[in-house]
XYZ file of C-alpha atoms in Angstrom:
485
model
C 50.685 153.100 187.322
C 49.945 156.342 189.241
C 46.992 154.692 190.979
C 49.163 151.706 191.866
C 51.815 153.995 193.350
C 49.181 155.799 195.434
C 47.863 152.485 196.798
C 51.385 151.383 197.708
C 51.914 154.647 199.597
C 48.672 154.211 201.521
C 49.527 150.633 202.436
C 53.028 151.507 203.571
C 51.661 154.302 205.764
C 49.233 151.782 207.221
C 52.066 149.370 208.003
C 53.989 152.112 209.780
C 50.949 152.655 212.007
C 50.600 148.905 212.566
C 54.280 148.675 213.482
C 53.813 151.457 216.067
C 50.778 149.711 217.553
C 52.702 146.423 217.722
C 55.504 148.089 219.659
C 53.008 149.533 222.113
C 51.671 146.019 222.861
C 55.003 144.191 222.724
C 55.240 141.178 225.009
C 58.258 139.641 226.693
C 58.562 136.022 227.848
C 60.725 135.123 230.836
C 61.819 131.487 231.038
C 63.898 129.590 233.566
C 64.808 126.036 234.582
C 61.675 123.889 234.341
C 60.763 120.242 233.975
C 57.997 119.480 231.514
C 55.426 116.713 231.947
C 52.176 115.760 230.258
C 50.815 115.781 226.731
C 50.771 118.540 224.163
C 49.237 118.837 220.718
C 50.856 121.271 218.323
C 48.716 123.111 215.775
C 48.175 122.198 212.141
C 50.871 122.739 209.549
C 51.224 126.259 208.200
C 52.712 124.946 204.966
C 49.768 122.614 204.380
C 47.150 125.170 205.462
C 48.259 127.880 203.035
C 48.484 125.405 200.154
C 44.989 124.167 201.022
C 43.560 127.701 200.996
C 45.070 128.643 197.643
C 44.121 125.407 195.898
C 40.612 125.537 197.347
C 40.288 129.080 196.009
C 41.231 127.884 192.513
C 38.906 124.868 192.684
C 35.322 124.543 191.547
C 32.872 123.989 194.391
C 33.132 124.092 198.171
C 36.131 122.694 200.053
C 36.417 121.981 203.771
C 39.737 122.321 205.575
C 39.825 120.533 208.931
C 42.335 121.324 211.708
C 43.651 124.456 209.939
C 46.335 126.574 211.549
C 44.639 129.858 212.597
C 47.927 131.751 212.608
C 48.582 135.264 211.367
C 50.118 133.977 208.122
C 47.219 131.649 207.365
C 44.666 134.349 208.144
C 46.505 136.624 205.708
C 46.058 133.893 203.103
C 42.351 133.574 203.921
C 41.885 137.282 203.231
C 43.970 137.178 200.060
C 41.938 134.422 198.387
C 38.796 136.536 198.672
C 40.506 139.158 196.510
C 40.619 136.681 193.607
C 36.988 135.619 193.897
C 36.789 132.895 196.562
C 34.545 133.016 199.638
C 36.012 132.087 203.011
C 34.249 131.143 206.246
C 35.980 130.087 209.467
C 34.686 127.739 212.141
C 36.142 126.360 215.350
C 37.876 123.411 213.692
C 36.988 123.694 210.021
C 37.416 126.370 207.387
C 35.125 126.441 204.369
C 36.210 127.835 201.016
C 33.813 128.354 198.117
C 36.248 128.242 195.239
C 36.280 130.720 192.391
C 37.260 128.008 189.911
C 37.119 129.237 186.327
C 35.787 132.590 187.599
C 38.970 133.366 189.552
C 40.058 136.870 188.633
C 42.653 139.571 189.012
C 42.868 140.841 192.588
C 40.647 143.869 193.032
C 42.998 145.441 195.574
C 46.632 145.484 196.635
C 47.469 142.051 198.070
C 48.524 142.422 201.700
C 50.487 139.292 202.662
C 51.179 140.534 206.196
C 54.261 138.714 207.451
C 53.826 135.681 205.200
C 56.664 134.971 202.808
C 54.879 131.747 201.836
C 51.812 133.679 200.698
C 53.933 136.221 198.803
C 55.871 133.567 196.896
C 52.924 131.196 196.361
C 50.333 133.714 195.214
C 52.463 135.973 193.006
C 52.917 133.306 190.254
C 49.201 132.501 190.494
C 48.392 136.202 190.097
C 50.581 136.213 186.995
C 48.071 133.944 185.247
C 45.535 136.826 185.185
C 45.490 139.639 182.626
C 46.395 142.932 184.271
C 48.418 144.357 187.138
C 48.774 142.817 190.609
C 50.522 144.522 193.511
C 51.993 142.676 196.519
C 53.222 144.274 199.716
C 53.402 143.326 203.385
C 54.775 144.306 206.760
C 58.250 145.709 207.420
C 59.803 142.237 207.315
C 58.185 141.340 203.989
C 59.401 144.611 202.504
C 62.927 143.287 203.036
C 62.378 139.797 201.567
C 64.169 139.103 198.257
C 62.007 138.872 195.137
C 64.528 139.120 192.273
C 64.198 135.366 191.713
C 60.425 135.772 191.354
C 60.811 138.747 189.009
C 63.267 136.883 186.797
C 61.162 133.704 186.637
C 57.969 135.583 185.756
C 59.736 137.568 183.058
C 60.911 134.289 181.519
C 57.270 133.205 181.498
C 56.300 136.267 179.473
C 55.072 138.555 182.256
C 56.129 142.006 183.327
C 57.437 142.130 186.889
C 59.070 144.927 188.877
C 59.846 146.125 192.356
C 58.492 149.599 193.059
C 61.623 150.962 194.746
C 64.677 151.340 192.490
C 67.782 149.730 193.912
C 65.905 147.335 196.175
C 65.198 143.617 195.914
C 61.992 143.485 197.922
C 58.271 144.274 197.757
C 56.194 146.157 196.891
C 56.168 143.788 193.925
C 54.241 144.675 190.767
C 53.268 142.003 188.218
C 51.454 142.168 184.906
C 50.144 138.928 183.452
C 49.163 136.721 181.870
C 51.816 134.021 181.635
C 52.390 133.339 177.943
C 55.375 130.982 177.955
C 55.805 127.529 179.453
C 59.543 127.141 180.120
C 61.603 128.639 182.920
C 65.139 128.084 184.221
C 65.665 129.346 187.738
C 67.842 128.818 190.797
C 65.337 127.142 193.119
C 67.373 127.577 196.306
C 64.209 129.140 197.731
C 61.421 126.655 197.094
C 58.259 128.642 197.709
C 58.036 130.487 194.393
C 58.666 127.175 192.619
C 55.682 125.725 194.465
C 53.778 128.841 193.440
C 54.554 128.190 189.776
C 53.524 124.554 190.173
C 50.151 125.618 191.593
C 49.766 128.307 188.925
C 50.123 125.601 186.270
C 46.590 124.455 187.107
C 45.376 127.583 185.284
C 47.607 127.143 182.237
C 47.064 125.111 179.102
C 49.801 122.655 178.199
C 52.757 121.711 180.383
C 54.799 124.062 182.530
C 58.458 122.988 182.365
C 60.600 124.184 185.290
C 64.382 123.649 185.387
C 66.118 124.276 188.731
C 69.868 124.839 188.806
C 70.287 124.614 192.610
C 67.182 123.088 194.213
C 66.884 123.372 197.989
C 64.033 122.833 200.475
C 63.044 119.889 198.285
C 60.616 118.296 200.799
C 58.364 121.328 200.295
C 58.377 120.720 196.536
C 57.331 117.139 197.245
C 54.529 118.461 199.445
C 53.230 120.607 196.591
C 53.517 117.690 194.161
C 51.467 115.475 196.487
C 48.754 118.129 196.797
C 48.490 118.563 193.032
C 48.483 114.827 192.374
C 45.713 114.295 194.937
C 43.657 116.820 192.972
C 44.205 114.938 189.722
C 47.043 116.900 188.140
C 49.946 115.226 186.342
C 53.290 116.143 187.882
C 56.722 114.701 187.185
C 59.772 115.501 189.284
C 63.268 114.196 188.539
C 65.151 112.378 191.296
C 67.500 115.339 191.723
C 64.616 117.866 191.625
C 66.255 119.736 188.763
C 63.350 119.143 186.391
C 59.685 119.621 187.266
C 56.877 119.329 184.716
C 53.264 120.129 185.581
C 50.457 119.553 183.100
C 47.604 122.045 183.372
C 44.563 122.881 181.360
C 41.782 121.502 183.533
C 39.884 122.714 186.589
C 40.700 121.626 190.110
C 38.025 119.735 192.049
C 36.846 120.789 195.498
C 38.098 118.671 198.413
C 37.841 117.895 202.112
C 41.244 117.738 203.791
C 42.487 117.384 207.368
C 45.653 119.404 207.973
C 48.350 117.364 209.749
C 50.210 118.726 212.755
C 53.123 121.049 212.109
C 56.594 119.517 212.480
C 58.071 123.010 212.362
C 56.148 123.906 215.549
C 56.737 120.483 217.087
C 60.490 121.167 217.220
C 60.133 123.572 220.147
C 58.521 121.329 222.814
C 60.756 118.536 221.500
C 63.982 120.451 222.130
C 62.660 121.989 225.358
C 62.129 118.505 226.794
C 65.544 117.206 225.769
C 67.471 119.985 227.531
C 65.559 119.586 230.812
C 64.510 116.762 233.163
C 61.281 116.189 231.300
C 58.963 113.573 229.835
C 56.227 114.643 227.441
C 54.014 113.100 224.788
C 53.382 115.053 221.602
C 50.074 113.955 220.093
C 48.715 113.898 216.541
C 52.057 113.952 214.760
C 52.193 113.746 210.978
C 53.573 110.390 209.796
C 52.802 110.986 206.117
C 56.362 111.997 205.271
C 55.122 115.167 203.560
C 57.018 117.470 205.943
C 60.791 117.406 205.742
C 61.155 118.828 209.238
C 60.600 115.390 210.779
C 64.306 114.845 209.988
C 65.075 116.603 213.280
C 64.135 113.398 215.145
C 66.925 111.333 213.593
C 69.376 114.219 213.963
C 68.765 114.431 217.708
C 68.659 110.662 218.218
C 72.151 110.489 216.685
C 73.501 112.360 219.739
C 71.629 110.204 222.253
C 68.212 111.846 222.512
C 65.546 109.576 224.006
C 62.740 109.983 221.461
C 60.159 107.257 220.857
C 57.942 107.505 217.775
C 54.695 105.528 217.646
C 53.413 105.445 214.076
C 50.232 103.640 215.086
C 49.128 106.121 217.757
C 50.826 109.019 215.920
C 52.651 110.163 219.031
C 56.160 111.200 219.943
C 57.394 110.508 223.472
C 60.348 112.662 224.490
C 62.411 112.100 227.625
C 65.205 114.425 228.667
C 67.774 114.611 231.457
C 67.034 112.430 234.472
C 63.775 111.252 232.887
C 65.575 109.681 229.921
C 65.867 105.930 229.769
C 69.250 104.590 230.746
C 71.613 103.310 228.084
C 74.401 101.020 229.304
C 77.435 103.058 230.225
C 75.828 106.419 229.429
C 74.552 109.220 231.637
C 70.757 109.352 231.138
C 69.703 112.252 228.970
C 73.219 113.460 228.202
C 73.476 114.641 224.603
C 76.857 114.179 222.984
C 78.481 114.112 219.546
C 81.598 112.419 220.931
C 80.861 109.079 219.233
C 80.171 110.620 215.836
C 82.963 110.969 213.232
C 85.498 113.564 214.420
C 83.254 114.188 217.438
C 81.056 116.453 215.321
C 77.365 116.547 214.559
C 76.992 117.648 210.939
C 73.541 118.611 209.700
C 72.663 119.701 206.176
C 69.716 121.970 206.892
C 68.704 122.754 203.295
C 65.822 120.280 203.353
C 64.317 121.600 206.601
C 65.661 125.142 207.096
C 62.927 126.250 209.486
C 64.434 123.951 212.133
C 67.644 125.981 212.414
C 66.531 128.029 215.434
C 65.412 125.024 217.489
C 68.442 123.003 216.430
C 70.844 125.797 217.378
C 69.367 125.853 220.889
C 69.647 122.072 221.192
C 73.265 122.198 219.955
C 74.157 124.572 222.783
C 73.558 121.656 225.204
C 75.189 118.934 223.081
C 78.746 117.982 224.059
C 80.931 118.565 221.013
C 80.743 120.653 217.890
C 77.588 120.925 215.809
C 78.003 122.193 212.253
C 74.757 123.225 210.557
C 75.565 123.351 206.862
C 73.995 124.764 203.695
C 72.340 127.619 205.590
C 71.967 130.050 202.681
C 68.183 129.664 202.620
C 68.024 130.419 206.363
C 69.462 133.864 205.739
C 66.467 134.777 203.552
C 63.607 134.091 205.939
C 61.820 136.580 208.235
C 65.312 137.477 209.392
C 68.824 136.298 208.661
C 68.328 133.439 211.109
C 71.986 132.463 210.993
C 73.057 135.873 212.253
C 70.147 136.204 214.687
C 70.940 132.901 216.407
C 74.647 133.740 216.473
C 74.123 137.135 218.060
C 71.443 136.153 220.572
C 72.909 132.837 221.707
C 76.258 134.562 222.203
C 74.510 136.762 224.799
C 73.641 133.573 226.698
C 77.182 132.230 226.805
C 77.078 129.960 223.747
C 80.317 129.547 221.794
C 78.909 130.002 218.302
C 80.270 131.142 214.950
C 78.476 132.121 211.762
C 80.347 131.426 208.562
C 79.337 132.024 204.953
C 77.329 128.815 204.585
C 77.304 127.235 208.014
C 76.566 127.843 211.663
C 79.042 126.280 214.094
C 78.115 125.685 217.749
C 80.692 124.431 220.230
C 78.305 123.011 222.803
C 78.628 121.485 226.243
C 76.329 119.128 228.089
C 75.583 120.134 231.707
C 77.075 116.804 232.885
C 80.319 115.070 232.020
C 80.480 111.506 230.706
C 80.964 110.340 234.323
C 77.848 112.167 235.510
C 79.565 115.052 237.282
C 78.830 118.740 236.800
C 80.527 119.922 233.625
C 82.537 123.045 234.408
C 82.934 123.693 230.685
C 79.184 124.341 230.442
C 78.977 128.023 231.299
C 75.636 128.917 229.743
C 73.728 131.625 231.566
C 70.662 133.827 231.383
C 70.242 137.213 229.770
C 67.995 139.350 227.612
C 67.611 138.520 223.919
C 65.797 139.988 220.931
C 63.546 138.239 218.419
C 63.653 140.872 215.647
C 60.050 139.899 214.926
C 60.987 136.316 213.975
C 58.497 133.797 215.371
C 60.850 130.815 215.246
C 63.654 132.695 216.971
C 61.157 133.765 219.657
C 60.026 130.212 220.428
C 63.523 128.719 220.312
C 65.019 131.339 222.628
C 62.067 130.998 225.004
C 62.887 127.308 225.429
C 66.595 127.948 226.101
C 65.962 128.833 229.752
C 64.770 125.305 230.621
C 68.328 123.983 230.402
C 69.962 126.642 232.561
C 71.039 126.340 236.219
C 68.617 127.322 238.967
C 68.264 131.087 239.353
C 69.151 131.945 235.757
C 66.474 133.441 233.489
C 66.117 134.346 229.851
C 64.004 137.355 228.900
C 62.836 137.144 225.293
C 61.748 140.532 224.024
C 58.981 140.845 221.438
C 57.828 137.260 221.870
C 54.286 138.020 220.704
C 55.462 137.219 217.165
C 55.240 133.492 218.037
C 51.563 133.768 216.989
C 52.689 133.894 213.351
C 53.012 130.099 213.277
C 51.987 128.837 216.738
C 48.946 130.653 218.151
C 48.657 129.836 221.835
C 52.321 128.830 222.114
C 52.639 130.228 225.642
C 49.448 128.594 226.934
C 50.278 125.260 225.282
C 53.764 125.202 226.795
C 52.560 126.369 230.202
C 50.058 123.508 230.078
C 52.969 121.050 230.348
C 54.823 123.065 232.991
C 56.900 125.633 231.084
C 56.155 128.340 233.633
C 56.573 131.142 231.130
C 56.107 134.531 232.772
C 54.686 137.196 230.505
């Protein structure tokens, strides 16, 4: 344990240095009123890419991952799988993983997950299948992420699990395996560690029986189920997601897999186009239904968004403002909840919580009240995204309230129902913080497109967008965003 403590100290000192270096190279984005035109392709899905890396590492033979997301989080995962015996090689459009298979072993170093909560929660249950101690840490944000649910679940499975700092509920996380039991009852309001246990079951004999008392983020559990079933594992999931059984006891085969585009990243050019006089085509969208974030399309169409989905060409055409197609009796491109029950747009975000930042920006320009409900999971991400969006959008003139389990935005469209300037829409520019949250950075960067001429939004620390969307600035500038760095 002394050696483990010394390694933790060294890693934490290293992260302090990294944090200093990041501050010295911090980057701001300045955005203003722009009209977007052209085609854009968003990168591959982070959720799919990290699952692919971990399962390829546990497989026998060589797997090829096409169209991977080369983001910071995914690169952290690529380094982590080498610690358990896999070999990783990157190419321009394909990553190759030589799996460790039955020779997968205890990590031979502290596992540095960087900024990736997905990697922390996925890999820690897998590490618990090995005999011996594993140590997980990460950057300053990760060292604030809750892990009590992971600790409790692993203890139920017969492991030892601790946090290294008394009185905290965050990494460094210390685990001693192997898993010796096959039944666990856990909350499940955060889905990632449940997916981690499902993947870990591939290394266990018998059936892992998981009972969830409050399952959330259920589309991500379906994504994991589909991955495991494609690799030949037997998985059963109840209709209410409260019971998951995964049969293990056999090796995973190697695979070749193309990673679909990331709906979580797609939300930003989508919203940016709707709040400006824009027409864009988003190419290579994922129509498999494996990503719950595609629900944002129907949410926005319910308030009049002009979004056309082509499931044959796998494209999304988005028209906003004056570029939107006319609907009889409606102002083109005007977003409004006035025709919805009680004049409110109600969105239960639990199935696609990563959309909260983009949706909060869109709601600022929707006439009427938007109530984003069931936001508990959103408070446990890289930041408390409910509070971050409340505080930063308030700086830009948005009437927004954060309650215990909902975010309420009283929005206003720039035009009235008769097409005149809406004096109630008093949104303006300003300077906002990202707090190192990539999704907040991208959402706030898009806010400026809907503002009046002459108003600008300065987004501080926007370099963190690379966590999930490398090349975000260049991709957006390619369709006319005009971001100034």
